[in-house]
Amino acid sequence: MQLEHVDPIAAAEEASLVLREAWPPPALHYTADYLRWQLGFPGPAPRAVLARERGEPAGFIGVAPRRFRFRGATSPGYVLSFVSVRPKFQGQGLASRLYGELLASLRASGLPIVVFVEARSGPAQRVLYNAVKAAGLRRKQLATCRNHGFVPRPSAAPTQAVARPTEAAADVLAAIAACGDDRVLWSAPDAAQLEHSLRDPRPRRLLLVEEAGRPVGAAAVFLSEIATARGIDRVATLDALFLPEPTADRLAAVLRAASEAFAGQATAPVVSAPNLTLVPQDQLKPAGARPTDASFDAFVLLPGDGPWLDAEVTNLEVV
């Protein structure tokens, strides 16, 4: 088995093959176009490792550029994802080797790395722990991201806040910059990253949240593509939530706007919200959000110095 550091954009077709076989339905629809977009964000150079057995793709792992802010400090960084091994190559410790190879190459960067791991997957957690230790990185577990679902009710009372689609990137960036909770490792895209996010091959919208005519937050929503045994389901999904002062009313406004953003395109009248850890627990049910079985543990990995391991929560989208 050969492990090779590859250009993740050039390797997108092979990575797509590995991911689609590694994660049977129902699972995210890992198209090559999606991977090129996700791994092509502006910022530090994306990195990836591809495993091949006699030239045949066997496993893949990669990091996509991101930008973080915490207690006033900002830094480029990465989100680590796409860890995958094709079924016929599983059971050989390949996932551990992929983690080890990639993390060792990131050590010299000194940049913070966020990774999400299925909360109920003990083996995946152990592989990550061992790889982080072997690479000499520091690790901090953040609050678990539990997916929530939302179904709009025609009888629901109107919200005071309003979430409306916008193309005014400056307004969204201002709302993002206003987020300052010092417990939160904030996703902090700059103008270039925000512009790139709108090149998502799937339908995507930015929302500006207003209350009494003044901006109080922002959000990004997209139409997720889920591969199922029946075909491709398309589900409105809350990607990233930027609420400096989250309330049930403001969250409800965002969820309702998400449910209306892709009228005629979604295959089910439901909104998926993978990361609402920013919102106090007692505000979720009043907003209409209901927990599902899916949850992900979030971790910050740090090869260098910085305040990032003091964070308790992140609003970064689950990748």
PDB file of C-alpha atoms in Angstrom:
ATOM      1  CA  MET A   1       0.000   0.000   0.000  1.00  0.00           C
ATOM      2  CA  GLN A   2       1.430   3.369  -1.049  1.00  0.00           C
ATOM      3  CA  LEU A   3       0.480   6.672   0.597  1.00  0.00           C
ATOM      4  CA  GLU A   4       1.004   9.765  -1.526  1.00  0.00           C
ATOM      5  CA  HIS A   5       0.553  13.464  -0.803  1.00  0.00           C
ATOM      6  CA  VAL A   6      -1.574  14.715  -3.670  1.00  0.00           C
ATOM      7  CA  ASP A   7      -3.082  17.909  -5.021  1.00  0.00           C
ATOM      8  CA  PRO A   8      -6.616  17.474  -3.637  1.00  0.00           C
ATOM      9  CA  ILE A   9      -8.190  19.333  -6.557  1.00  0.00           C
ATOM     10  CA  ALA A  10      -6.462  17.121  -9.114  1.00  0.00           C
ATOM     11  CA  ALA A  11      -7.307  13.991  -7.094  1.00  0.00           C
ATOM     12  CA  ALA A  12     -11.005  14.841  -6.673  1.00  0.00           C
ATOM     13  CA  GLU A  13     -12.273  12.101  -9.004  1.00  0.00           C
ATOM     14  CA  GLU A  14     -10.341   9.378  -7.171  1.00  0.00           C
ATOM     15  CA  ALA A  15     -11.330  10.824  -3.785  1.00  0.00           C
ATOM     16  CA  SER A  16     -14.983  10.839  -4.835  1.00  0.00           C
ATOM     17  CA  LEU A  17     -14.772   7.157  -5.763  1.00  0.00           C
ATOM     18  CA  VAL A  18     -13.253   6.276  -2.377  1.00  0.00           C
ATOM     19  CA  LEU A  19     -15.761   8.327  -0.360  1.00  0.00           C
ATOM     20  CA  ARG A  20     -18.841   7.063  -2.179  1.00  0.00           C
ATOM     21  CA  GLU A  21     -17.810   3.434  -1.615  1.00  0.00           C
ATOM     22  CA  ALA A  22     -16.625   3.995   1.960  1.00  0.00           C
ATOM     23  CA  TRP A  23     -19.879   5.600   3.149  1.00  0.00           C
ATOM     24  CA  PRO A  24     -22.884   3.537   2.029  1.00  0.00           C
ATOM     25  CA  PRO A  25     -26.337   5.167   1.807  1.00  0.00           C
ATOM     26  CA  PRO A  26     -27.718   7.159   3.414  1.00  0.00           C
ATOM     27  CA  ALA A  27     -24.687   9.443   3.242  1.00  0.00           C
ATOM     28  CA  LEU A  28     -23.592  12.749   1.814  1.00  0.00           C
ATOM     29  CA  HIS A  29     -23.322  12.621  -1.977  1.00  0.00           C
ATOM     30  CA  TYR A  30     -19.575  13.073  -2.437  1.00  0.00           C
ATOM     31  CA  THR A  31     -19.281  14.282  -6.005  1.00  0.00           C
ATOM     32  CA  ALA A  32     -15.947  15.343  -7.472  1.00  0.00           C
ATOM     33  CA  ASP A  33     -17.330  18.870  -8.009  1.00  0.00           C
ATOM     34  CA  TYR A  34     -18.278  19.097  -4.334  1.00  0.00           C
ATOM     35  CA  LEU A  35     -14.800  17.996  -3.272  1.00  0.00           C
ATOM     36  CA  ARG A  36     -13.090  20.468  -5.612  1.00  0.00           C
ATOM     37  CA  TRP A  37     -15.197  23.255  -4.122  1.00  0.00           C
ATOM     38  CA  GLN A  38     -14.753  22.185  -0.502  1.00  0.00           C
ATOM     39  CA  LEU A  39     -10.995  21.708  -0.790  1.00  0.00           C
ATOM     40  CA  GLY A  40     -10.548  24.809  -2.942  1.00  0.00           C
ATOM     41  CA  PHE A  41     -11.291  27.519  -0.364  1.00  0.00           C
ATOM     42  CA  PRO A  42      -8.848  30.457  -0.336  1.00  0.00           C
ATOM     43  CA  GLY A  43      -6.330  30.321   2.478  1.00  0.00           C
ATOM     44  CA  PRO A  44      -3.448  28.020   3.380  1.00  0.00           C
ATOM     45  CA  ALA A  45      -2.774  25.355   0.779  1.00  0.00           C
ATOM     46  CA  PRO A  46      -5.186  22.426   1.042  1.00  0.00           C
ATOM     47  CA  ARG A  47      -3.535  19.093   1.681  1.00  0.00           C
ATOM     48  CA  ALA A  48      -4.552  15.518   1.075  1.00  0.00           C
ATOM     49  CA  VAL A  49      -3.205  11.988   1.214  1.00  0.00           C
ATOM     50  CA  LEU A  50      -4.354   9.279  -1.175  1.00  0.00           C
ATOM     51  CA  ALA A  51      -3.629   5.600  -0.571  1.00  0.00           C
ATOM     52  CA  ARG A  52      -3.246   3.319  -3.554  1.00  0.00           C
ATOM     53  CA  GLU A  53      -2.837  -0.431  -3.854  1.00  0.00           C
ATOM     54  CA  ARG A  54      -1.087  -1.265  -7.122  1.00  0.00           C
ATOM     55  CA  GLY A  55      -2.399   1.986  -8.569  1.00  0.00           C
ATOM     56  CA  GLU A  56      -5.977   1.471  -7.391  1.00  0.00           C
ATOM     57  CA  PRO A  57      -7.401   4.151  -5.027  1.00  0.00           C
ATOM     58  CA  ALA A  58      -7.905   2.647  -1.570  1.00  0.00           C
ATOM     59  CA  GLY A  59      -8.200   5.485   0.961  1.00  0.00           C
ATOM     60  CA  PHE A  60      -8.306   9.253   1.254  1.00  0.00           C
ATOM     61  CA  ILE A  61      -8.016  12.064   3.810  1.00  0.00           C
ATOM     62  CA  GLY A  62      -7.824  15.824   3.384  1.00  0.00           C
ATOM     63  CA  VAL A  63      -7.957  19.232   5.025  1.00  0.00           C
ATOM     64  CA  ALA A  64      -9.798  22.261   3.670  1.00  0.00           C
ATOM     65  CA  PRO A  65      -8.711  25.840   4.430  1.00  0.00           C
ATOM     66  CA  ARG A  66     -10.731  27.854   6.930  1.00  0.00           C
ATOM     67  CA  ARG A  67     -10.305  30.990   9.044  1.00  0.00           C
ATOM     68  CA  PHE A  68     -10.967  31.131  12.786  1.00  0.00           C
ATOM     69  CA  ARG A  69     -11.443  33.824  15.415  1.00  0.00           C
ATOM     70  CA  PHE A  70     -11.238  33.395  19.180  1.00  0.00           C
ATOM     71  CA  ARG A  71     -11.198  36.120  21.819  1.00  0.00           C
ATOM     72  CA  GLY A  72     -10.197  38.707  19.239  1.00  0.00           C
ATOM     73  CA  ALA A  73      -7.371  36.667  17.694  1.00  0.00           C
ATOM     74  CA  THR A  74      -7.748  35.459  14.107  1.00  0.00           C
ATOM     75  CA  SER A  75      -5.863  32.756  12.267  1.00  0.00           C
ATOM     76  CA  PRO A  76      -6.016  30.747   9.087  1.00  0.00           C
ATOM     77  CA  GLY A  77      -6.521  27.072   9.781  1.00  0.00           C
ATOM     78  CA  TYR A  78      -8.020  23.858   8.518  1.00  0.00           C
ATOM     79  CA  VAL A  79     -11.007  21.583   8.877  1.00  0.00           C
ATOM     80  CA  LEU A  80      -9.964  17.934   8.595  1.00  0.00           C
ATOM     81  CA  SER A  81     -12.438  15.579   6.944  1.00  0.00           C
ATOM     82  CA  PHE A  82     -13.099  13.034   4.220  1.00  0.00           C
ATOM     83  CA  VAL A  83     -11.398  10.186   6.105  1.00  0.00           C
ATOM     84  CA  SER A  84     -12.382   7.162   4.072  1.00  0.00           C
ATOM     85  CA  VAL A  85     -11.278   3.651   3.170  1.00  0.00           C
ATOM     86  CA  ARG A  86     -12.957   1.548   0.494  1.00  0.00           C
ATOM     87  CA  PRO A  87     -14.601  -1.582   1.950  1.00  0.00           C
ATOM     88  CA  LYS A  88     -12.227  -4.101   0.396  1.00  0.00           C
ATOM     89  CA  PHE A  89      -9.255  -2.327   1.995  1.00  0.00           C
ATOM     90  CA  GLN A  90     -10.760  -1.921   5.456  1.00  0.00           C
ATOM     91  CA  GLY A  91      -9.486  -3.793   8.503  1.00  0.00           C
ATOM     92  CA  GLN A  92      -5.824  -3.185   7.640  1.00  0.00           C
ATOM     93  CA  GLY A  93      -5.185  -0.086   9.772  1.00  0.00           C
ATOM     94  CA  LEU A  94      -5.265   2.170   6.729  1.00  0.00           C
ATOM     95  CA  ALA A  95      -7.301   4.939   8.404  1.00  0.00           C
ATOM     96  CA  SER A  96      -4.619   5.207  11.107  1.00  0.00           C
ATOM     97  CA  ARG A  97      -1.894   5.477   8.491  1.00  0.00           C
ATOM     98  CA  LEU A  98      -3.822   8.170   6.605  1.00  0.00           C
ATOM     99  CA  TYR A  99      -4.326  10.231   9.774  1.00  0.00           C
ATOM    100  CA  GLY A 100      -0.688   9.799  10.750  1.00  0.00           C
ATOM    101  CA  GLU A 101       0.674  10.809   7.350  1.00  0.00           C
ATOM    102  CA  LEU A 102      -1.507  13.916   7.089  1.00  0.00           C
ATOM    103  CA  LEU A 103      -1.110  15.137  10.685  1.00  0.00           C
ATOM    104  CA  ALA A 104       2.669  14.745  10.517  1.00  0.00           C
ATOM    105  CA  SER A 105       2.703  16.996   7.443  1.00  0.00           C
ATOM    106  CA  LEU A 106       0.581  19.628   9.209  1.00  0.00           C
ATOM    107  CA  ARG A 107       2.722  19.823  12.328  1.00  0.00           C
ATOM    108  CA  ALA A 108       5.095  22.409  10.872  1.00  0.00           C
ATOM    109  CA  SER A 109       2.219  24.716   9.869  1.00  0.00           C
ATOM    110  CA  GLY A 110       1.432  25.626  13.476  1.00  0.00           C
ATOM    111  CA  LEU A 111      -2.186  26.260  12.426  1.00  0.00           C
ATOM    112  CA  PRO A 112      -5.304  25.207  14.345  1.00  0.00           C
ATOM    113  CA  ILE A 113      -7.210  22.251  12.902  1.00  0.00           C
ATOM    114  CA  VAL A 114     -10.835  21.347  13.612  1.00  0.00           C
ATOM    115  CA  VAL A 115     -12.093  17.805  13.080  1.00  0.00           C
ATOM    116  CA  PHE A 116     -15.528  16.246  13.570  1.00  0.00           C
ATOM    117  CA  VAL A 117     -15.911  12.553  14.450  1.00  0.00           C
ATOM    118  CA  GLU A 118     -19.119  10.574  14.843  1.00  0.00           C
ATOM    119  CA  ALA A 119     -19.921  10.627  18.551  1.00  0.00           C
ATOM    120  CA  ARG A 120     -20.992   6.981  18.657  1.00  0.00           C
ATOM    121  CA  SER A 121     -18.006   5.611  16.744  1.00  0.00           C
ATOM    122  CA  GLY A 122     -15.550   4.333  19.334  1.00  0.00           C
ATOM    123  CA  PRO A 123     -13.093   2.938  16.771  1.00  0.00           C
ATOM    124  CA  ALA A 124     -12.970   6.231  14.847  1.00  0.00           C
ATOM    125  CA  GLN A 125     -12.380   8.135  18.088  1.00  0.00           C
ATOM    126  CA  ARG A 126      -9.503   5.838  19.064  1.00  0.00           C
ATOM    127  CA  VAL A 127      -7.877   6.149  15.649  1.00  0.00           C
ATOM    128  CA  LEU A 128      -7.970   9.931  15.965  1.00  0.00           C
ATOM    129  CA  TYR A 129      -6.633   9.942  19.548  1.00  0.00           C
ATOM    130  CA  ASN A 130      -3.717   7.681  18.673  1.00  0.00           C
ATOM    131  CA  ALA A 131      -2.831   9.621  15.528  1.00  0.00           C
ATOM    132  CA  VAL A 132      -2.899  12.967  17.351  1.00  0.00           C
ATOM    133  CA  LYS A 133      -0.661  11.608  20.097  1.00  0.00           C
ATOM    134  CA  ALA A 134       1.785  10.082  17.612  1.00  0.00           C
ATOM    135  CA  ALA A 135       1.984  13.361  15.671  1.00  0.00           C
ATOM    136  CA  GLY A 136       2.804  15.313  18.824  1.00  0.00           C
ATOM    137  CA  LEU A 137      -0.236  17.596  18.583  1.00  0.00           C
ATOM    138  CA  ARG A 138      -2.317  18.980  21.408  1.00  0.00           C
ATOM    139  CA  ARG A 139      -6.049  18.229  21.445  1.00  0.00           C
ATOM    140  CA  LYS A 140      -9.142  19.797  23.002  1.00  0.00           C
ATOM    141  CA  GLN A 141     -12.641  18.351  22.762  1.00  0.00           C
ATOM    142  CA  LEU A 142     -15.378  20.910  22.199  1.00  0.00           C
ATOM    143  CA  ALA A 143     -19.113  20.611  22.798  1.00  0.00           C
ATOM    144  CA  THR A 144     -20.739  17.764  20.876  1.00  0.00           C
ATOM    145  CA  CYS A 145     -22.682  18.864  17.796  1.00  0.00           C
ATOM    146  CA  ARG A 146     -26.068  17.149  17.797  1.00  0.00           C
ATOM    147  CA  ASN A 147     -28.099  17.396  14.640  1.00  0.00           C
ATOM    148  CA  HIS A 148     -31.546  18.947  14.941  1.00  0.00           C
ATOM    149  CA  GLY A 149     -34.475  18.839  12.572  1.00  0.00           C
ATOM    150  CA  PHE A 150     -37.072  21.515  11.947  1.00  0.00           C
ATOM    151  CA  VAL A 151     -40.458  21.226  10.251  1.00  0.00           C
ATOM    152  CA  PRO A 152     -42.307  24.510   9.662  1.00  0.00           C
ATOM    153  CA  ARG A 153     -45.809  24.765  11.106  1.00  0.00           C
ATOM    154  CA  PRO A 154     -48.324  27.027   9.340  1.00  0.00           C
ATOM    155  CA  SER A 155     -49.944  27.747  12.712  1.00  0.00           C
ATOM    156  CA  ALA A 156     -46.723  29.016  14.316  1.00  0.00           C
ATOM    157  CA  ALA A 157     -46.785  32.610  15.515  1.00  0.00           C
ATOM    158  CA  PRO A 158     -44.693  35.115  13.537  1.00  0.00           C
ATOM    159  CA  THR A 159     -41.206  35.806  14.857  1.00  0.00           C
ATOM    160  CA  GLN A 160     -40.014  39.259  15.840  1.00  0.00           C
ATOM    161  CA  ALA A 161     -36.735  38.632  14.039  1.00  0.00           C
ATOM    162  CA  VAL A 162     -36.627  38.287  10.263  1.00  0.00           C
ATOM    163  CA  ALA A 163     -34.069  36.249   8.312  1.00  0.00           C
ATOM    164  CA  ARG A 164     -33.956  37.264   4.676  1.00  0.00           C
ATOM    165  CA  PRO A 165     -31.800  36.160   1.756  1.00  0.00           C
ATOM    166  CA  THR A 166     -29.114  38.666   0.858  1.00  0.00           C
ATOM    167  CA  GLU A 167     -26.369  39.139  -1.688  1.00  0.00           C
ATOM    168  CA  ALA A 168     -24.769  41.939   0.333  1.00  0.00           C
ATOM    169  CA  ALA A 169     -21.568  40.242   1.440  1.00  0.00           C
ATOM    170  CA  ALA A 170     -20.489  43.329   3.385  1.00  0.00           C
ATOM    171  CA  ASP A 171     -23.561  43.101   5.617  1.00  0.00           C
ATOM    172  CA  VAL A 172     -22.948  39.416   6.287  1.00  0.00           C
ATOM    173  CA  LEU A 173     -19.270  40.021   7.038  1.00  0.00           C
ATOM    174  CA  ALA A 174     -20.260  42.768   9.484  1.00  0.00           C
ATOM    175  CA  ALA A 175     -22.643  40.379  11.240  1.00  0.00           C
ATOM    176  CA  ILE A 176     -19.897  37.760  11.423  1.00  0.00           C
ATOM    177  CA  ALA A 177     -17.450  40.310  12.847  1.00  0.00           C
ATOM    178  CA  ALA A 178     -19.959  41.176  15.602  1.00  0.00           C
ATOM    179  CA  CYS A 179     -19.798  37.623  16.996  1.00  0.00           C
ATOM    180  CA  GLY A 180     -17.689  37.789  20.140  1.00  0.00           C
ATOM    181  CA  ASP A 181     -18.706  35.144  22.688  1.00  0.00           C
ATOM    182  CA  ASP A 182     -15.344  34.244  24.244  1.00  0.00           C
ATOM    183  CA  ARG A 183     -16.328  30.577  24.673  1.00  0.00           C
ATOM    184  CA  VAL A 184     -16.720  30.093  20.930  1.00  0.00           C
ATOM    185  CA  LEU A 185     -14.136  29.213  18.306  1.00  0.00           C
ATOM    186  CA  TRP A 186     -15.804  31.237  15.574  1.00  0.00           C
ATOM    187  CA  SER A 187     -15.778  30.458  11.909  1.00  0.00           C
ATOM    188  CA  ALA A 188     -14.522  33.764  10.504  1.00  0.00           C
ATOM    189  CA  PRO A 189     -14.512  33.698   6.701  1.00  0.00           C
ATOM    190  CA  ASP A 190     -13.065  36.755   4.992  1.00  0.00           C
ATOM    191  CA  ALA A 191     -14.502  38.280   1.821  1.00  0.00           C
ATOM    192  CA  ALA A 192     -12.642  35.847  -0.466  1.00  0.00           C
ATOM    193  CA  GLN A 193     -13.808  32.787   1.463  1.00  0.00           C
ATOM    194  CA  LEU A 194     -17.381  34.064   1.632  1.00  0.00           C
ATOM    195  CA  GLU A 195     -17.377  34.632  -2.120  1.00  0.00           C
ATOM    196  CA  HIS A 196     -15.961  31.154  -2.708  1.00  0.00           C
ATOM    197  CA  SER A 197     -18.621  29.604  -0.465  1.00  0.00           C
ATOM    198  CA  LEU A 198     -21.281  30.840  -2.894  1.00  0.00           C
ATOM    199  CA  ARG A 199     -19.660  28.807  -5.672  1.00  0.00           C
ATOM    200  CA  ASP A 200     -20.922  25.651  -3.968  1.00  0.00           C
ATOM    201  CA  PRO A 201     -22.150  23.339  -6.765  1.00  0.00           C
ATOM    202  CA  ARG A 202     -25.265  22.827  -4.639  1.00  0.00           C
ATOM    203  CA  PRO A 203     -27.791  25.670  -4.207  1.00  0.00           C
ATOM    204  CA  ARG A 204     -26.663  27.968  -1.361  1.00  0.00           C
ATOM    205  CA  ARG A 205     -27.954  31.189   0.211  1.00  0.00           C
ATOM    206  CA  LEU A 206     -26.746  33.760   2.716  1.00  0.00           C
ATOM    207  CA  LEU A 207     -29.257  35.042   5.252  1.00  0.00           C
ATOM    208  CA  LEU A 208     -29.151  38.318   7.161  1.00  0.00           C
ATOM    209  CA  VAL A 209     -31.021  38.259  10.485  1.00  0.00           C
ATOM    210  CA  GLU A 210     -32.673  41.526  11.513  1.00  0.00           C
ATOM    211  CA  GLU A 211     -34.724  42.619  14.492  1.00  0.00           C
ATOM    212  CA  ALA A 212     -36.541  45.941  14.664  1.00  0.00           C
ATOM    213  CA  GLY A 213     -34.676  46.970  11.531  1.00  0.00           C
ATOM    214  CA  ARG A 214     -31.173  46.329  12.870  1.00  0.00           C
ATOM    215  CA  PRO A 215     -28.874  43.396  11.997  1.00  0.00           C
ATOM    216  CA  VAL A 216     -28.510  40.818  14.778  1.00  0.00           C
ATOM    217  CA  GLY A 217     -26.856  37.940  12.944  1.00  0.00           C
ATOM    218  CA  ALA A 218     -26.371  35.957   9.763  1.00  0.00           C
ATOM    219  CA  ALA A 219     -26.451  32.391   8.510  1.00  0.00           C
ATOM    220  CA  ALA A 220     -25.563  30.259   5.515  1.00  0.00           C
ATOM    221  CA  VAL A 221     -27.959  27.607   4.218  1.00  0.00           C
ATOM    222  CA  PHE A 222     -27.626  25.134   1.380  1.00  0.00           C
ATOM    223  CA  LEU A 223     -29.470  22.273  -0.276  1.00  0.00           C
ATOM    224  CA  SER A 224     -27.698  19.144   0.879  1.00  0.00           C
ATOM    225  CA  GLU A 225     -27.559  16.115  -1.406  1.00  0.00           C
ATOM    226  CA  ILE A 226     -27.968  12.794   0.400  1.00  0.00           C
ATOM    227  CA  ALA A 227     -27.355   9.538  -1.448  1.00  0.00           C
ATOM    228  CA  THR A 228     -30.023   6.986  -0.482  1.00  0.00           C
ATOM    229  CA  ALA A 229     -31.100   3.596  -1.757  1.00  0.00           C
ATOM    230  CA  ARG A 230     -33.844   5.420  -3.718  1.00  0.00           C
ATOM    231  CA  GLY A 231     -31.575   8.017  -5.294  1.00  0.00           C
ATOM    232  CA  ILE A 232     -30.593  11.529  -4.221  1.00  0.00           C
ATOM    233  CA  ASP A 233     -32.591  13.331  -1.536  1.00  0.00           C
ATOM    234  CA  ARG A 234     -32.221  17.103  -1.293  1.00  0.00           C
ATOM    235  CA  VAL A 235     -32.605  18.601   2.168  1.00  0.00           C
ATOM    236  CA  ALA A 236     -32.441  22.247   3.218  1.00  0.00           C
ATOM    237  CA  THR A 237     -29.540  22.485   5.675  1.00  0.00           C
ATOM    238  CA  LEU A 238     -28.335  25.175   8.061  1.00  0.00           C
ATOM    239  CA  ASP A 239     -24.609  25.325   7.419  1.00  0.00           C
ATOM    240  CA  ALA A 240     -23.146  28.042   9.653  1.00  0.00           C
ATOM    241  CA  LEU A 241     -24.955  30.169  12.232  1.00  0.00           C
ATOM    242  CA  PHE A 242     -23.669  33.584  13.295  1.00  0.00           C
ATOM    243  CA  LEU A 243     -25.738  34.930  16.200  1.00  0.00           C
ATOM    244  CA  PRO A 244     -23.825  37.093  18.711  1.00  0.00           C
ATOM    245  CA  GLU A 245     -26.814  36.868  21.082  1.00  0.00           C
ATOM    246  CA  PRO A 246     -28.761  33.712  20.161  1.00  0.00           C
ATOM    247  CA  THR A 247     -32.417  33.511  21.138  1.00  0.00           C
ATOM    248  CA  ALA A 248     -35.215  31.079  20.308  1.00  0.00           C
ATOM    249  CA  ASP A 249     -36.937  33.751  18.222  1.00  0.00           C
ATOM    250  CA  ARG A 250     -33.848  34.509  16.126  1.00  0.00           C
ATOM    251  CA  LEU A 251     -33.106  30.819  15.581  1.00  0.00           C
ATOM    252  CA  ALA A 252     -36.729  30.186  14.597  1.00  0.00           C
ATOM    253  CA  ALA A 253     -36.501  32.992  12.031  1.00  0.00           C
ATOM    254  CA  VAL A 254     -33.380  31.387  10.518  1.00  0.00           C
ATOM    255  CA  LEU A 255     -34.929  27.912  10.418  1.00  0.00           C
ATOM    256  CA  ARG A 256     -38.108  29.187   8.803  1.00  0.00           C
ATOM    257  CA  ALA A 257     -36.134  31.095   6.193  1.00  0.00           C
ATOM    258  CA  ALA A 258     -34.076  27.958   5.498  1.00  0.00           C
ATOM    259  CA  SER A 259     -37.280  25.975   4.964  1.00  0.00           C
ATOM    260  CA  GLU A 260     -38.380  28.501   2.316  1.00  0.00           C
ATOM    261  CA  ALA A 261     -35.014  29.075   0.628  1.00  0.00           C
ATOM    262  CA  PHE A 262     -35.224  26.182  -1.824  1.00  0.00           C
ATOM    263  CA  ALA A 263     -38.927  25.956  -2.595  1.00  0.00           C
ATOM    264  CA  GLY A 264     -39.624  23.364  -5.258  1.00  0.00           C
ATOM    265  CA  GLN A 265     -36.116  21.890  -5.025  1.00  0.00           C
ATOM    266  CA  ALA A 266     -36.074  20.132  -1.642  1.00  0.00           C
ATOM    267  CA  THR A 267     -37.463  16.590  -1.578  1.00  0.00           C
ATOM    268  CA  ALA A 268     -38.773  16.880   2.005  1.00  0.00           C
ATOM    269  CA  PRO A 269     -40.280  19.780   4.007  1.00  0.00           C
ATOM    270  CA  VAL A 270     -37.634  19.585   6.709  1.00  0.00           C
ATOM    271  CA  VAL A 271     -34.520  21.546   7.679  1.00  0.00           C
ATOM    272  CA  SER A 272     -31.403  19.821   8.991  1.00  0.00           C
ATOM    273  CA  ALA A 273     -29.244  21.769  11.467  1.00  0.00           C
ATOM    274  CA  PRO A 274     -26.057  19.808  12.264  1.00  0.00           C
ATOM    275  CA  ASN A 275     -24.468  22.366  14.611  1.00  0.00           C
ATOM    276  CA  LEU A 276     -26.590  24.434  17.007  1.00  0.00           C
ATOM    277  CA  THR A 277     -24.132  24.308  19.921  1.00  0.00           C
ATOM    278  CA  LEU A 278     -23.978  28.104  19.790  1.00  0.00           C
ATOM    279  CA  VAL A 279     -27.588  28.282  21.000  1.00  0.00           C
ATOM    280  CA  PRO A 280     -28.463  27.668  24.677  1.00  0.00           C
ATOM    281  CA  GLN A 281     -30.187  24.313  25.132  1.00  0.00           C
ATOM    282  CA  ASP A 282     -33.308  25.868  26.622  1.00  0.00           C
ATOM    283  CA  GLN A 283     -33.803  27.927  23.432  1.00  0.00           C
ATOM    284  CA  LEU A 284     -33.829  25.008  20.973  1.00  0.00           C
ATOM    285  CA  LYS A 285     -37.266  23.512  21.606  1.00  0.00           C
ATOM    286  CA  PRO A 286     -39.057  26.900  21.659  1.00  0.00           C
ATOM    287  CA  ALA A 287     -37.445  27.594  18.271  1.00  0.00           C
ATOM    288  CA  GLY A 288     -38.957  24.394  16.860  1.00  0.00           C
ATOM    289  CA  ALA A 289     -35.667  22.472  16.670  1.00  0.00           C
ATOM    290  CA  ARG A 290     -35.880  18.792  17.596  1.00  0.00           C
ATOM    291  CA  PRO A 291     -32.847  16.537  18.181  1.00  0.00           C
ATOM    292  CA  THR A 292     -32.147  13.603  15.875  1.00  0.00           C
ATOM    293  CA  ASP A 293     -29.917  10.558  16.411  1.00  0.00           C
ATOM    294  CA  ALA A 294     -26.933  12.020  14.544  1.00  0.00           C
ATOM    295  CA  SER A 295     -24.199  13.716  16.566  1.00  0.00           C
ATOM    296  CA  PHE A 296     -20.538  14.587  16.066  1.00  0.00           C
ATOM    297  CA  ASP A 297     -17.775  15.267  18.566  1.00  0.00           C
ATOM    298  CA  ALA A 298     -15.735  18.337  17.669  1.00  0.00           C
ATOM    299  CA  PHE A 299     -12.026  18.650  18.409  1.00  0.00           C
ATOM    300  CA  VAL A 300      -9.403  21.360  18.035  1.00  0.00           C
ATOM    301  CA  LEU A 301      -5.926  20.073  17.214  1.00  0.00           C
ATOM    302  CA  LEU A 302      -2.985  22.386  17.661  1.00  0.00           C
ATOM    303  CA  PRO A 303       0.580  21.832  16.453  1.00  0.00           C
ATOM    304  CA  GLY A 304       1.763  25.284  17.587  1.00  0.00           C
ATOM    305  CA  ASP A 305       0.958  28.036  20.070  1.00  0.00           C
ATOM    306  CA  GLY A 306      -2.182  30.101  20.455  1.00  0.00           C
ATOM    307  CA  PRO A 307      -5.352  30.425  22.521  1.00  0.00           C
ATOM    308  CA  TRP A 308      -7.412  28.000  20.450  1.00  0.00           C
ATOM    309  CA  LEU A 309      -7.449  25.164  23.006  1.00  0.00           C
ATOM    310  CA  ASP A 310      -9.315  27.418  25.465  1.00  0.00           C
ATOM    311  CA  ALA A 311     -12.437  27.316  23.285  1.00  0.00           C
ATOM    312  CA  GLU A 312     -15.464  25.340  24.484  1.00  0.00           C
ATOM    313  CA  VAL A 313     -17.764  25.509  21.452  1.00  0.00           C
ATOM    314  CA  THR A 314     -17.473  26.087  17.711  1.00  0.00           C
ATOM    315  CA  ASN A 315     -20.015  27.348  15.196  1.00  0.00           C
ATOM    316  CA  LEU A 316     -18.023  25.884  12.293  1.00  0.00           C
ATOM    317  CA  GLU A 317     -20.093  23.872   9.855  1.00  0.00           C
ATOM    318  CA  VAL A 318     -19.820  20.118  10.323  1.00  0.00           C
ATOM    319  CA  VAL A 319     -17.731  18.793   7.420  1.00  0.00           C
TER     320      VAL A 319
END
